[in-house]
Amino acid sequence: MIGANIEKIKEQIGQNVQLVAVSKTKPVELLQEAYNAGQRVFGENKVQEMVAKHEELPKDIEWHLIGHLQSNKVKYIATFVSLIHAVDSLKLLETINKEALKNNRVIDCLLQIYIADEDTKFGLDETELNALLESETYKQMHNIRIVGLMGMATNTEDENKIRSEFRKLKSLYNKLANGNKQFAILSMGMSSDYKIAVEEGSTMVRVGSLIFGNR
Ligand SMILES: *Cc1c(COP(=O)(O)O)cnc(C)c1O
């Protein structure tokens, strides 16, 4: 089942969009099943859980931390994480840079942008984003790379609303990607809205329940 679910989603999103299989709360047996079907990129939202799964599963898996990350937990994932999706402050970025340096790595990060009209979603607005990118502190960091943006649309049935939120994010992304080759990832879309996200220019979708079943 899991393999078939992945195939179907991959067909829909096309070859230019990457699929992150969001495996949070799911047992390693199910991740192994997805791995056996060829999936190599997995998304988790809790540090402890990602560390435990990383220890148990094959080492060629790319682990993406997709949820809100606390600075004091960065050290646990700094040795192996491939992409951190939800960076929303300069302070967090500084910690990631410091831990990456300790491990002699460069860690790829996405900045999370606030696009939904819900209080519960984290992220930067455009002013904060620009302030971060223009800060001296950021310019002095050599062990992180900001490779794109991530956002979550409002949880609603209203497709037009979702579409317009994704469109806003895409237009912000375009401004920054212009002339910047390392800026190549736009992470938007989950089970309920990835089709709209892809239509609006997503390059990476984070899909959980459609692959592994409801949580
Ligand atoms: C859980 C989660 C997803 C996946 O959600 P589904 O609805 O199961 O596809 C995507 N992105 C983030 C940030 C998440 O926390």
mmCIF file of N, CA, C and O in Angstrom, residues 13 53 57 83 107 124 142 180:
data_model
loop_
_atom_site.group_PDB
_atom_site.id
_atom_site.type_symbol
_atom_site.label_atom_id
_atom_site.label_comp_id
_atom_site.label_asym_id
_atom_site.label_seq_id
_atom_site.Cartn_x
_atom_site.Cartn_y
_atom_site.Cartn_z
ATOM 1 N N ILE A 13 2.832 14.805 -8.897
ATOM 2 C CA ILE A 13 3.656 16.011 -8.698
ATOM 3 C C ILE A 13 4.696 16.193 -9.809
ATOM 4 O O ILE A 13 5.208 17.288 -9.991
ATOM 5 N N LYS A 53 14.824 7.202 14.984
ATOM 6 C CA LYS A 53 14.587 6.558 13.686
ATOM 7 C C LYS A 53 15.856 6.559 12.836
ATOM 8 O O LYS A 53 16.135 5.585 12.134
ATOM 9 N N LEU A 57 17.358 3.066 11.113
ATOM 10 C CA LEU A 57 17.095 2.844 9.684
ATOM 11 C C LEU A 57 18.350 3.033 8.818
ATOM 12 O O LEU A 57 19.369 3.506 9.304
ATOM 13 N N LEU A 83 18.132 18.677 5.855
ATOM 14 C CA LEU A 83 17.479 19.963 5.602
ATOM 15 C C LEU A 83 16.579 20.304 6.786
ATOM 16 O O LEU A 83 15.800 19.464 7.241
ATOM 17 N N ILE A 107 24.984 23.053 7.015
ATOM 18 C CA ILE A 107 23.609 22.538 7.075
ATOM 19 C C ILE A 107 22.673 23.432 6.263
ATOM 20 O O ILE A 107 22.638 24.652 6.441
ATOM 21 N N LEU A 124 8.226 33.888 9.614
ATOM 22 C CA LEU A 124 8.625 35.287 9.471
ATOM 23 C C LEU A 124 7.702 35.986 8.487
ATOM 24 O O LEU A 124 7.186 35.361 7.571
ATOM 25 N N HIS A 142 29.064 30.773 8.156
ATOM 26 C CA HIS A 142 29.626 29.990 7.055
ATOM 27 C C HIS A 142 29.222 28.521 7.086
ATOM 28 O O HIS A 142 29.578 27.761 6.202
ATOM 29 N N ASN A 180 20.176 34.150 -7.532
ATOM 30 C CA ASN A 180 20.793 33.412 -6.434
ATOM 31 C C ASN A 180 20.610 31.909 -6.655
ATOM 32 O O ASN A 180 19.557 31.350 -6.370
#
